[in-house]
Coordinates of C-alpha atoms and ligand atoms in Angstrom, one line a residue:
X1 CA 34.3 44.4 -56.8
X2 CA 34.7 47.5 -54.2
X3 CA 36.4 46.3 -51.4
X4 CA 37.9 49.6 -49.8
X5 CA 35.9 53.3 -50.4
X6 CA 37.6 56.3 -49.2
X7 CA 34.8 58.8 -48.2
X8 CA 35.9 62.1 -49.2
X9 CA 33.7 64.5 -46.5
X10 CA 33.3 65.2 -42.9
X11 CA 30.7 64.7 -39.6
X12 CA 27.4 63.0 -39.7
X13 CA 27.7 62.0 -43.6
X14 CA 31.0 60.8 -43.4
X15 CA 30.0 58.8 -40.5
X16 CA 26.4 57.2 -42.3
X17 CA 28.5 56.2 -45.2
X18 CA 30.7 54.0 -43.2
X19 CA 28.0 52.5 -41.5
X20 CA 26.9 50.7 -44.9
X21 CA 30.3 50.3 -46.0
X22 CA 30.6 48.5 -42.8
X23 CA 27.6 46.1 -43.4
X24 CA 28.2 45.5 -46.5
X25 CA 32.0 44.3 -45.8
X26 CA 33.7 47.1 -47.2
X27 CA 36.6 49.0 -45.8
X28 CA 36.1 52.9 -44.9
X29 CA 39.0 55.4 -44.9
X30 CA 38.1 58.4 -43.5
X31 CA 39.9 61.8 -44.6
X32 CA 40.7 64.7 -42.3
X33 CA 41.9 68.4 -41.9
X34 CA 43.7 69.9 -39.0
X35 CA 39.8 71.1 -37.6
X36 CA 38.9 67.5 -37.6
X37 CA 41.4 65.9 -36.2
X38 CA 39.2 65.0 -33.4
X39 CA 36.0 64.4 -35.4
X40 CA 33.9 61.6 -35.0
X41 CA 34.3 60.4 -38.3
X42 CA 37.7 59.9 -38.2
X43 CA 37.4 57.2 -35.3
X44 CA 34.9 55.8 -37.2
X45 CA 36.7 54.6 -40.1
X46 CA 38.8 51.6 -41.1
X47 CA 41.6 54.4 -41.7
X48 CA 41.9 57.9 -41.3
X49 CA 44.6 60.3 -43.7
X50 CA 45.3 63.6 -43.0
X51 CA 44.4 66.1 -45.9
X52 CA 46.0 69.5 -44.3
X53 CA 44.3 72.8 -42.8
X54 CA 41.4 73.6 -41.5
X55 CA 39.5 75.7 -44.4
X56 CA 38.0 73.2 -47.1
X57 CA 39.8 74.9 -49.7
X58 CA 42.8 73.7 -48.7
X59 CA 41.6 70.5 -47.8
X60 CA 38.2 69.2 -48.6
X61 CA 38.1 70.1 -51.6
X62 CA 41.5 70.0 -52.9
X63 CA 41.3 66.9 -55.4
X64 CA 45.0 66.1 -55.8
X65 CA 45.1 65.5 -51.7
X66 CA 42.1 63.4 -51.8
X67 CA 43.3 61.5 -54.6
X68 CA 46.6 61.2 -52.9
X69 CA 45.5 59.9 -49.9
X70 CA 42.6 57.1 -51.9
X71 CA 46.0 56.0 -53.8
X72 CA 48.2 55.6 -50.8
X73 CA 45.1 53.4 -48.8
X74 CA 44.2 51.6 -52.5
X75 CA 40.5 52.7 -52.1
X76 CA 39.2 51.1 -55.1
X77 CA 36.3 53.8 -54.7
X78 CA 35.3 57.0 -53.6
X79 CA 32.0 58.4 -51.6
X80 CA 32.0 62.2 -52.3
X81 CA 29.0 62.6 -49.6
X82 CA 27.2 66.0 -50.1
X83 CA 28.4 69.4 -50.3
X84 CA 32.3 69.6 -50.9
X85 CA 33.1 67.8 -54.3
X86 CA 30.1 65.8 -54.6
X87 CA 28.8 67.6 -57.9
X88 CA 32.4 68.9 -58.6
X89 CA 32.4 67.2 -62.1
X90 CA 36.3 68.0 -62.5
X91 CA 36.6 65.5 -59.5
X92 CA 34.1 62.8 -61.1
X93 CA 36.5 62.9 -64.2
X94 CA 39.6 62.9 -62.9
X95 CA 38.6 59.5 -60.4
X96 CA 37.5 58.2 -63.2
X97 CA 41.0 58.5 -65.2
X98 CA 43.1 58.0 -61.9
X99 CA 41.2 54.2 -62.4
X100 CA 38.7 54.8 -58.9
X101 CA 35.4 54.3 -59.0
X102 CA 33.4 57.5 -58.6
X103 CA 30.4 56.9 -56.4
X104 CA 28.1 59.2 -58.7
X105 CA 27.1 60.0 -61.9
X106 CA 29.2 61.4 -65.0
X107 CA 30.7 64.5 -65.2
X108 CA 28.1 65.0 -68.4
X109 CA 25.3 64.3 -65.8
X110 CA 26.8 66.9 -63.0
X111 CA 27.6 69.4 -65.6
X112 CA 24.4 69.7 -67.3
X113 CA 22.4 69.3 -64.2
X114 CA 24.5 71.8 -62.4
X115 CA 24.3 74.5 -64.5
X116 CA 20.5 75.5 -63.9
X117 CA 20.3 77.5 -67.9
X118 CA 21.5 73.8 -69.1
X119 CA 19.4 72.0 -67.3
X120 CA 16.4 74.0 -68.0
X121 CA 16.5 73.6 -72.0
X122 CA 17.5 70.0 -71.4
X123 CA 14.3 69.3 -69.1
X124 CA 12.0 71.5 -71.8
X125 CA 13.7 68.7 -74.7
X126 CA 12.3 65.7 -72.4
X127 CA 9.3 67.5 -72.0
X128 CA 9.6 68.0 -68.1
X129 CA 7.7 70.9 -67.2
X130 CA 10.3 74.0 -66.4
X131 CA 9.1 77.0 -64.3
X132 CA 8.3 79.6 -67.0
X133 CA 11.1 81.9 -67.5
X134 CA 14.0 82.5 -69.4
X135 CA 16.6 79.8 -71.2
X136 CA 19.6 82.3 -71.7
X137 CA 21.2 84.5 -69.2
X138 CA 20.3 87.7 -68.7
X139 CA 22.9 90.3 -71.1
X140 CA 23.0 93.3 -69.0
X141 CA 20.6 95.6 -67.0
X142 CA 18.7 97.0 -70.1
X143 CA 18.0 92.8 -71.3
X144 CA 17.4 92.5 -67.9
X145 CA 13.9 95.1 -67.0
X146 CA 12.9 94.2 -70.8
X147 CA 12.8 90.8 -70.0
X148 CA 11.1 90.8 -66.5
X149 CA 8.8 93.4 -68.1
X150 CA 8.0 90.5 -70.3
X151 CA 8.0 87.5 -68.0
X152 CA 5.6 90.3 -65.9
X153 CA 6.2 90.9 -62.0
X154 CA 7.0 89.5 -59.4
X155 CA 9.9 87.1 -60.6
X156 CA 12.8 85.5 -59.0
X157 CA 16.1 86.6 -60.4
X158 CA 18.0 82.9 -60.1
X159 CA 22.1 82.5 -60.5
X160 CA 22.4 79.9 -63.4
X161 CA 25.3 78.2 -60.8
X162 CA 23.2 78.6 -57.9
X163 CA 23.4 76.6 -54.9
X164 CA 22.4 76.7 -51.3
X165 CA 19.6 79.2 -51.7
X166 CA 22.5 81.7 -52.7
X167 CA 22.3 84.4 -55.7
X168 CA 18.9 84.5 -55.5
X169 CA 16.1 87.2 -55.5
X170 CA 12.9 87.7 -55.5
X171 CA 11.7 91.1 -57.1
X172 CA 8.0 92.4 -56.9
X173 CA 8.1 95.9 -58.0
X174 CA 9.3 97.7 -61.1
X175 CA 11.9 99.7 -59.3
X176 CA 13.6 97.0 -57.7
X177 CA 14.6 95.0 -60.7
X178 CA 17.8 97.1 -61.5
X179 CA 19.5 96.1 -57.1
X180 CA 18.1 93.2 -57.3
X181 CA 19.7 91.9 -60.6
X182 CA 22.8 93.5 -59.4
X183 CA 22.6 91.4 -56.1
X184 CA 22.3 88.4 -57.4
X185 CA 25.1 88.7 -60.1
X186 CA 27.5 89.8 -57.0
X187 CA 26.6 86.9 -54.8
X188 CA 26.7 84.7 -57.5
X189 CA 30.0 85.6 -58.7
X190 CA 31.5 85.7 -55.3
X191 CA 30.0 81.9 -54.4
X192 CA 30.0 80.3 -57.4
X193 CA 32.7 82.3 -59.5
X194 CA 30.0 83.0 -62.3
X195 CA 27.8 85.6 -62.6
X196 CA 25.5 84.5 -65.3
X197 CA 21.7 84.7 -63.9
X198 CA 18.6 84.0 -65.6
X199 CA 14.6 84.5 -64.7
X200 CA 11.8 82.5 -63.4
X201 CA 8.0 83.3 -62.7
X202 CA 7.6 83.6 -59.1
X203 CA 5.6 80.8 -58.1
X204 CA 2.9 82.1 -55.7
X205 CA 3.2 80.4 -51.7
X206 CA 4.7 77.5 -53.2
X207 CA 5.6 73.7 -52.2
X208 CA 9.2 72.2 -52.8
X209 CA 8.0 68.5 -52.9
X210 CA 11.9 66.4 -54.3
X211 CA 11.4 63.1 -55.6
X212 CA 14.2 60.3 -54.9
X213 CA 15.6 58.5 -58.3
X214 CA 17.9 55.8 -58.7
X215 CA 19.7 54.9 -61.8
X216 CA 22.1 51.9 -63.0
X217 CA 24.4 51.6 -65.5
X218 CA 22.6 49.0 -67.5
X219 CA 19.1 51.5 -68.5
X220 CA 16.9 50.6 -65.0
X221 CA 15.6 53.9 -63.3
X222 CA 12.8 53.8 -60.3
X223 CA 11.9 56.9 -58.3
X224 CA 11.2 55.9 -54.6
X225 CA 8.2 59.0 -53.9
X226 CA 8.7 62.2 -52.6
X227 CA 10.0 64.3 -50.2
X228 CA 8.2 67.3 -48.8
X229 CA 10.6 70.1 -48.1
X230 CA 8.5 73.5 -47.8
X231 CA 10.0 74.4 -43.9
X232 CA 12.5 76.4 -45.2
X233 CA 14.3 79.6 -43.9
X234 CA 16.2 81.9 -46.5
X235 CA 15.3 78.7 -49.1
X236 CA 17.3 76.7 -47.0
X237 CA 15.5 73.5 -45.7
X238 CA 14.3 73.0 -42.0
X239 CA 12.0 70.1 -41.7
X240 CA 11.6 67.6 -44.4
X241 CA 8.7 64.8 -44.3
X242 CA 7.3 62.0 -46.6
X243 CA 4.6 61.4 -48.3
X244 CA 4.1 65.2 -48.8
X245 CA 0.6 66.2 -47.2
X246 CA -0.8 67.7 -50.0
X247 CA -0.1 64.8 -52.4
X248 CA -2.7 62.8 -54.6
X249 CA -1.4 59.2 -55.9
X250 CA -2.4 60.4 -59.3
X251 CA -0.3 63.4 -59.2
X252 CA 2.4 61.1 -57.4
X253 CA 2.9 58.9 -59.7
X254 CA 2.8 61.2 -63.0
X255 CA 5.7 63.3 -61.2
X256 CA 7.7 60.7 -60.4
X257 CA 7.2 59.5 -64.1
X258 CA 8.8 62.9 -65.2
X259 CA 11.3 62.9 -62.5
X260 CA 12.5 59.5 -64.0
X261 CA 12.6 61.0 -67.2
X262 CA 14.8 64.1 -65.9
X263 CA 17.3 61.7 -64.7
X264 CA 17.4 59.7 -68.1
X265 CA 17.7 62.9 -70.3
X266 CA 21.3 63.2 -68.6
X267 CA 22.0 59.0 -68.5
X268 CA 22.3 59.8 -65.1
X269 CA 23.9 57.1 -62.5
X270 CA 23.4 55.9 -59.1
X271 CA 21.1 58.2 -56.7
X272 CA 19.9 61.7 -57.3
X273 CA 17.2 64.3 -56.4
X274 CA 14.9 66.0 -58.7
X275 CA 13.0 68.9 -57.0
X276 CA 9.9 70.4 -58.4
X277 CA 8.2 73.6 -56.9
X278 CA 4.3 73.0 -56.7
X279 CA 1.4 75.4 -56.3
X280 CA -1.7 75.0 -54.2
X281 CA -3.3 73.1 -57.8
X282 CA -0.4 70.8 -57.7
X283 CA 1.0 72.2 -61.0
X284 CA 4.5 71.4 -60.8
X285 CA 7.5 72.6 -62.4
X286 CA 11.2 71.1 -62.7
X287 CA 13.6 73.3 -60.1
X288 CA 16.5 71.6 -60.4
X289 CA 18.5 68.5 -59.7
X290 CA 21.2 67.6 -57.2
X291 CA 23.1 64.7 -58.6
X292 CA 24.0 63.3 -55.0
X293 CA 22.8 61.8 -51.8
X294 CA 20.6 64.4 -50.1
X295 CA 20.7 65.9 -46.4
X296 CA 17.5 64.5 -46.0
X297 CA 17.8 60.6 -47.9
X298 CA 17.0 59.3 -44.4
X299 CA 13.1 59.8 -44.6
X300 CA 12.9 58.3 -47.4
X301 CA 15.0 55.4 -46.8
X302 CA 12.5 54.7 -43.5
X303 CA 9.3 54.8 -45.7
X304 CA 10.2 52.7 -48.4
X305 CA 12.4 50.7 -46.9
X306 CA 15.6 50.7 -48.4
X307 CA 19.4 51.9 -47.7
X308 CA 20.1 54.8 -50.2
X309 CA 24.5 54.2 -49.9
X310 CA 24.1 50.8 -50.4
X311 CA 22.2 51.1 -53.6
X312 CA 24.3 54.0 -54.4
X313 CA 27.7 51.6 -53.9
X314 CA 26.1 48.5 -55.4
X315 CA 25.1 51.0 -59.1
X316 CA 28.6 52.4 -58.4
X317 CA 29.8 48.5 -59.1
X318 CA 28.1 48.3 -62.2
X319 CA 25.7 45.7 -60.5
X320 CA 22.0 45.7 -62.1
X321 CA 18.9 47.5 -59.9
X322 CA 17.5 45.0 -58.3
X323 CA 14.6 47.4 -57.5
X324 CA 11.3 46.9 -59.1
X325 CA 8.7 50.0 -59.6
X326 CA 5.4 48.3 -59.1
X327 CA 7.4 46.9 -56.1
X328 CA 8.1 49.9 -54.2
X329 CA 5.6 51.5 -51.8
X330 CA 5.7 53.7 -48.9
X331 CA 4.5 52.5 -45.5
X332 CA 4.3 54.7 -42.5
X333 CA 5.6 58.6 -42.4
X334 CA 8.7 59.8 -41.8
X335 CA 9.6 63.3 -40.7
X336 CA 13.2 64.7 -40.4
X337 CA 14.9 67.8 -38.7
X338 CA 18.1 69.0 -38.6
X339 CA 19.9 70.0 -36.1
X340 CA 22.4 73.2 -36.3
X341 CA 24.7 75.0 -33.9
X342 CA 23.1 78.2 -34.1
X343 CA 20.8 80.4 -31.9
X344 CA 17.5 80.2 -32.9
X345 CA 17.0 83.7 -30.1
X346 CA 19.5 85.3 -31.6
X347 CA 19.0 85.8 -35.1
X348 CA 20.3 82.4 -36.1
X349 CA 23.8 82.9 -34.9
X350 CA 26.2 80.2 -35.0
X351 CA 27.1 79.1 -31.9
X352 CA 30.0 76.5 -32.3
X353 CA 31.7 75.9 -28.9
X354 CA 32.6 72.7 -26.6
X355 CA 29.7 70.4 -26.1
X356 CA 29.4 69.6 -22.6
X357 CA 26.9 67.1 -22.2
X358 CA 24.8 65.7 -24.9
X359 CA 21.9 63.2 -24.7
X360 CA 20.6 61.4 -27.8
X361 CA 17.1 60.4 -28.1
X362 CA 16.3 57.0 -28.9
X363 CA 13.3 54.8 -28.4
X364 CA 10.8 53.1 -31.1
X365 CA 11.0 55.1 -34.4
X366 CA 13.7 57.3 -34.0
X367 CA 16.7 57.6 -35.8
X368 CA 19.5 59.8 -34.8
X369 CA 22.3 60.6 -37.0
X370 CA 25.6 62.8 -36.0
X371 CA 28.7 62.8 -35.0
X372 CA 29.4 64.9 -32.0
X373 CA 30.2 63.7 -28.9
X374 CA 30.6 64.8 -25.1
X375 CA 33.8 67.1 -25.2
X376 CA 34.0 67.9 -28.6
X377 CA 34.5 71.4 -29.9
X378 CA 32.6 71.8 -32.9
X379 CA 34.7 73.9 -35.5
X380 CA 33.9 77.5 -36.9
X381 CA 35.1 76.1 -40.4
X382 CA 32.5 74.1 -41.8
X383 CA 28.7 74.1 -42.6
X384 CA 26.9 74.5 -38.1
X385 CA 24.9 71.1 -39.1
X386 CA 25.7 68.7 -36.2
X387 CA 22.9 66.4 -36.7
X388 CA 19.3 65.2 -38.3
X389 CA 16.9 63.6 -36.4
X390 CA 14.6 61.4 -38.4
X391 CA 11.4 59.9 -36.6
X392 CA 8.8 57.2 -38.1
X393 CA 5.1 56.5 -37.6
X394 CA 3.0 54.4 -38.9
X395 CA 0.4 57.7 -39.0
X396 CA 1.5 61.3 -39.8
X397 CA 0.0 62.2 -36.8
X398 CA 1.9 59.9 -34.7
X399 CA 5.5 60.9 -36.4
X400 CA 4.7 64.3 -35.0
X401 CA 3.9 63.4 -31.5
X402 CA 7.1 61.2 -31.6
X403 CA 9.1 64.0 -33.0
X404 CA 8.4 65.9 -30.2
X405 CA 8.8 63.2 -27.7
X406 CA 12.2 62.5 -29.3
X407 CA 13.4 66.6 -29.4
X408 CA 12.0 67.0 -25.9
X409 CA 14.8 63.7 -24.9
X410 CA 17.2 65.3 -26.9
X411 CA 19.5 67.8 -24.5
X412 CA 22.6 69.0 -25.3
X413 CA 24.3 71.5 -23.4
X414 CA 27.5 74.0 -23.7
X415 CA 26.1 75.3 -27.1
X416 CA 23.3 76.8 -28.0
X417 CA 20.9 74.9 -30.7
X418 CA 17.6 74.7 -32.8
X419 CA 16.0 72.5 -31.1
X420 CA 13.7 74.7 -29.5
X421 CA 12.7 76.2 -32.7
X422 CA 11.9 72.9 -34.5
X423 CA 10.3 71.9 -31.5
X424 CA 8.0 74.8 -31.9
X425 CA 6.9 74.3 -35.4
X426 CA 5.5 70.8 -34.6
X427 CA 3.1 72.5 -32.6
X428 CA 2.0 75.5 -35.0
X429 CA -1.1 74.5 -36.4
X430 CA -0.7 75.3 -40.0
X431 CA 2.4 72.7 -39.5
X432 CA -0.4 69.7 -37.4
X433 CA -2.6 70.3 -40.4
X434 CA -0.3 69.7 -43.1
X435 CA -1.4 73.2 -44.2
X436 CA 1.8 74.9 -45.4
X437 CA 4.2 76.2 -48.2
X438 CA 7.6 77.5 -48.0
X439 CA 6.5 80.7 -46.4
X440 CA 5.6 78.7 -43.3
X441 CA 8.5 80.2 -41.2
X442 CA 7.4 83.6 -41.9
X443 CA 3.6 83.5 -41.8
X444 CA 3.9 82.2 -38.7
X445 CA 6.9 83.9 -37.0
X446 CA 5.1 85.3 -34.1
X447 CA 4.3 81.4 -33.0
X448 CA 7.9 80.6 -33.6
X449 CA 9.1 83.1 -31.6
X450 CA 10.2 82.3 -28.1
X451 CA 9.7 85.7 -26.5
X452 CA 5.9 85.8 -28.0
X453 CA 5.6 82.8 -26.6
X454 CA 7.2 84.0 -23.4
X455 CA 4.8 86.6 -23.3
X456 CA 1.8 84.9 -24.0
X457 CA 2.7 82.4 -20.9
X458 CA 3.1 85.4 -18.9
X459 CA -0.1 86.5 -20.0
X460 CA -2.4 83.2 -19.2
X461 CA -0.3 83.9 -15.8
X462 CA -1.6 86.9 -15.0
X463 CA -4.9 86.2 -16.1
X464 CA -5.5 83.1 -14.0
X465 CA -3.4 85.0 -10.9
X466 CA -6.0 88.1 -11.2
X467 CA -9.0 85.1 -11.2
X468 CA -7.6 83.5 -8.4
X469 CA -7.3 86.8 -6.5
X470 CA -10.9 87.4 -7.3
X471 CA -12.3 84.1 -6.1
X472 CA -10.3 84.6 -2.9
X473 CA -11.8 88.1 -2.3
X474 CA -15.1 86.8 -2.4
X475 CA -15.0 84.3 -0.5
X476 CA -15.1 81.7 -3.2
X477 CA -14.5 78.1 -1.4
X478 CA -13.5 77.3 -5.4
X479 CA -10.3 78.0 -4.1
X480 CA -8.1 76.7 -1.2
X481 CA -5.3 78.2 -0.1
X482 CA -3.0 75.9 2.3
X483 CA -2.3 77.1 5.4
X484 CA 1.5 76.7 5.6
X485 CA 2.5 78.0 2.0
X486 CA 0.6 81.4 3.0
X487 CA 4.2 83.1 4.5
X488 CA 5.5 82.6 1.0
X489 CA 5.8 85.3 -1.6
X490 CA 2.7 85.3 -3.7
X491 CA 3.9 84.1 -6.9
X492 CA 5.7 81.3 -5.3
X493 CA 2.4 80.4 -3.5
X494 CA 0.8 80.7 -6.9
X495 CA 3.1 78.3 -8.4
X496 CA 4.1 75.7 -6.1
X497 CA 1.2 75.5 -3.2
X498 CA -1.7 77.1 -4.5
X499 CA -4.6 74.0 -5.4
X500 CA -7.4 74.8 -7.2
X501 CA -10.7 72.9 -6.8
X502 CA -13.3 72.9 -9.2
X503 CA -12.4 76.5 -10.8
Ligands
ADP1 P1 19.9 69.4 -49.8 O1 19.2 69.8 -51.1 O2 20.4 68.1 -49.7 O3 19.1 69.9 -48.6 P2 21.5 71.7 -49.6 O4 21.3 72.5 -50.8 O5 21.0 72.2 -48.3 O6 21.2 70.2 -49.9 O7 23.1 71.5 -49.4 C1 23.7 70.3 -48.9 C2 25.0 70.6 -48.4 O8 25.8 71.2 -49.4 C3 25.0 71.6 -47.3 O9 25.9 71.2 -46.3 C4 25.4 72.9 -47.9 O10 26.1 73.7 -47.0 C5 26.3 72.5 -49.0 N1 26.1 73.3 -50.2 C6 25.1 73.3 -51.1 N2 25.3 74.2 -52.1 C7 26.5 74.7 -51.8 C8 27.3 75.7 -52.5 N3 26.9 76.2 -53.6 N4 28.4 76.1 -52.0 C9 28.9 75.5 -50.8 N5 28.2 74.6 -50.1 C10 27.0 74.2 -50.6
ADP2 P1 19.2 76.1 -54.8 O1 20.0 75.5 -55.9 O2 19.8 77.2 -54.1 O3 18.7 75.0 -53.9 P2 16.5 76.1 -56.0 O4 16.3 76.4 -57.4 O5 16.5 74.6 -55.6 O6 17.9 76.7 -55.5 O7 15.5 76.9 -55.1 C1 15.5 76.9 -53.7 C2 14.2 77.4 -53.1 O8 13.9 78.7 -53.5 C3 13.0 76.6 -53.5 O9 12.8 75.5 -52.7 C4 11.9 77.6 -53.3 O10 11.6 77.8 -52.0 C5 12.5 78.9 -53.8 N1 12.3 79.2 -55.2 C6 13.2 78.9 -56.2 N2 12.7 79.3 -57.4 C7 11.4 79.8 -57.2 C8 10.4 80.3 -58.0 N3 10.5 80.4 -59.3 N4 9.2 80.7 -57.4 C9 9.1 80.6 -56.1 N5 10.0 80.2 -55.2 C10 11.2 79.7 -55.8
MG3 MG1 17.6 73.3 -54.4

């Protein structure tokens, strides 16, 4: 029975762990680096053990200090989170033979999963439908315009290690093939240590629609639906929402059927993610699994109703899934956003600083989940993420009205963030309509942008300024100018004082 879990992460996860640990009677021990000393997280817990510096590599995800420290609390279990060593499968072994329970699957189940060559033959063996392309990496520059040759343009160029939208690239014409090979072997070997990279079809304006598995030890798998995650910049995700838009409960339930089967190929354990790209036909094709919680579990957990951790805790304790198939549904829709420290203006820029005032939304539907706090200085060290917001409806519609209400309540001042951005998709079009793929942000980056939509205000501005000055000059009684606001400068008067009858 797990009594004590020792959460080995940082910031808003760290924090949502706890909070089930916490209803469910167990003890949380938080872990910290010298950035984090004053993290949320850390006052959250049961316990809190220093791990050393600031740079994950020397304490995140070092796994003799986070053993160390799960020993010295007696954690009888540890919650990797996401990112750090969550699919480390190294770290999933050695818990194992240090006698802690891992909260995850196998190191079998990370390795074949993680390596995206592995996973690919293993899907084709299960008969889950792989993006065509190649099964073996790519031998050197000659293999690698014979084979896109073959494959025929435009492909995407994928690192078999890949990760976080990095050591990726998408080549259209002939005479790129040769840099963009070479690209993605660099980044690859620089962020993942490996350079192996294979090649997929490029899958024309597609979807990214995840489905949500769980797995027990005893042979009981359910997926609970998908998750639409097409808002993405530089194939990193932006705004995730369930159901997906452009689902049919036909095609619903035959890919959650295969993304059951992914999950069993590898005896997987406890919660994982199996993503499919989809094209406008819904032809779908295996991407890739992440055998962890997700970034964006909270949408899902809203719409069907059931608290990811704890069923992720319970699987880790060898208990049996209580969760039926034919007994899970989705009610409502639930849309998330995250929230980074970084200038949407500006290119994207981080912006970590002090945060001098922040105000969290709340109100029917919406759940918040973060970790900073007024004061705080959010550190340059780790991933700019400081929070998701997740808001529910019972109609698609009405999530996006509430999402705006909700990102409109949401102020935060001293650094600069995305909310203005993700406050600007909900009112693109394309996005109201459910009409988009994961070229969303660029097809519609003159809506996104702030100063288009500066100049478009300034615009309407002028127009109705110029009208106004026309009705005046003919004498129009359309328009009333009041008698004390005429000393004024004229755009003042236009702004504040001017009222307009019947125009
Ligand atoms: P999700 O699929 O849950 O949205 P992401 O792929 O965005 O997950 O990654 C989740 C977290 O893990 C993020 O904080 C990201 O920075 C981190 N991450 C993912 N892949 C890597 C990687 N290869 N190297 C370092 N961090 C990674
Ligand atoms: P990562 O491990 O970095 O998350 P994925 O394989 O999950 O990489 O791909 C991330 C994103 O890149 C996808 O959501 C999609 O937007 C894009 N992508 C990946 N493979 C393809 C492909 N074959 N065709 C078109 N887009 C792709
Ligand atoms: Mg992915």
């Amino acid at each position: 029975m797990i009594k004590k879990i020792l959460v080995a992460n940082r910031g808003e996860i760290a924090i949502r762990v706890m909070r089930s640990c916490r209803e469910m009677g167990i003890k949380s021990v938080a872990v910290y680096s010298e950035a984090d000393r004053t993290s949320m997280h850390v006052r959250f817990a049961d316990e809190a053990y220093f791990i050393g510096p600031s740079p994950s590599n020397e304490s995140y995800l070092v796994i003799d200090k986070i053993i160390d420290a799960a020993k010295s609390c007696g954690a009888d279990a540890i919650h990797p989170g996401y990112g750090f060593l969550s699919e480390n499968a190294e770290f999933s072994d050695r818990c194992k033979k240090e006698g802690i329970v891992f909260i995850g699957p196998t190191s079998y189940a990370i390795n074949t999963m993680g390596d995206k060559i592995t996973a690919r033959k293993k899907m084709q063996k299960a008969s889950v439908p792989v993006v065509p392309g190649t099964t073996k990496p790519l031998k050197d520059l000659k293999d690698a315009v014979e084979t896109i040759r073959k494959i025929g343009l435009p492909v995407m160029v994928k690192a078999s290690a890949g990760g976080g939208g990095k050591g990726m690239r998408l080549v259209m014409k002939e005479e790129d093939i040769i840099s963009s090979v070479t690209a993605a072997k660099s980044e690859a070997k620089s962020a993942f240590g490996n350079d192996a990279v294979y090649v997929e079809k490029y899958i024309n304006s597609p979807h990214h629609i995840e489905f949500q598995v769980l797995c027990d030890n005893h042979g009981n798998a359910v997926h609970l639906f998908e998750r639409e995650c097409s808002v993405q910049r530089r194939h990193q995700k932006v705004v995730e929402e369930t159901p997906s838009p452009i689902m049919t409960p036909q095609v619903r339930e035959e890919m959650g059927a295969h993304a059951v089967a992914a999950a069993k190929a590898v005896d997987y354990s406890g919660a994982g993610t199996i993503e499919f790209i989809v094209d406008d036909d819904l032809n779908y094709y295996f991407l890739e699994m992440n055998t962890r919680l997700q970034v964006e579990h909270p949408i899902t957990e809203r719409v069907v109703g059931v608290d990811l951790v704890k069923e992720q805790i319970k699987i880790a304790d060898n208990m049996v899934l209580e969760l039926k198939q034919e007994e899970l549904s989705q009610k409502g829709h639930a849309i998330e956003v995250r929230i980074y420290a970084e200038d949407p203006d500006n290119n994207f820029m981080p912006n970590p600083g002090t945060i001098k005032h922040i105000t969290e939304p709340l109100g029917l539907g919406v759940r918040h989940d973060g970790y900073v706090y007024e004061g705080y200085k959010i550190p340059m060290d780790y991933d700019p993420m400081i929070s998701k917001l997740i808001c529910w409806a019972p109609s698609r519609n009405e999530a996006i009205d509430r999402m705006k209400r909700a990102l409109y309540a949401y102020k935060i001042t001293g650094i600069k963030t995305s909310i203005p951005f993700l406050h600007r998709i909900m009112d693109v079009p394309d996005f109201k309509e459910g009409k988009y793929n994961t070229h969303f942000i660029q097809d519609n980056a003159e809506y996104l942008d702030a100063r288009q939509n500066a100049k478009q205000k300034v615009k309407d501005i002028a127009c109705i300024a110029a009208f106004v000055d026309y009705l005046s000059k003919i004498g129009s009684n359309a328009i009333k100018v009041e008698d004390d606001c005429k000393k004024e400068k004229p755009w003042k008067q236009f702004g504040r004082k001017i009222s307009i009858n019947r125009l």
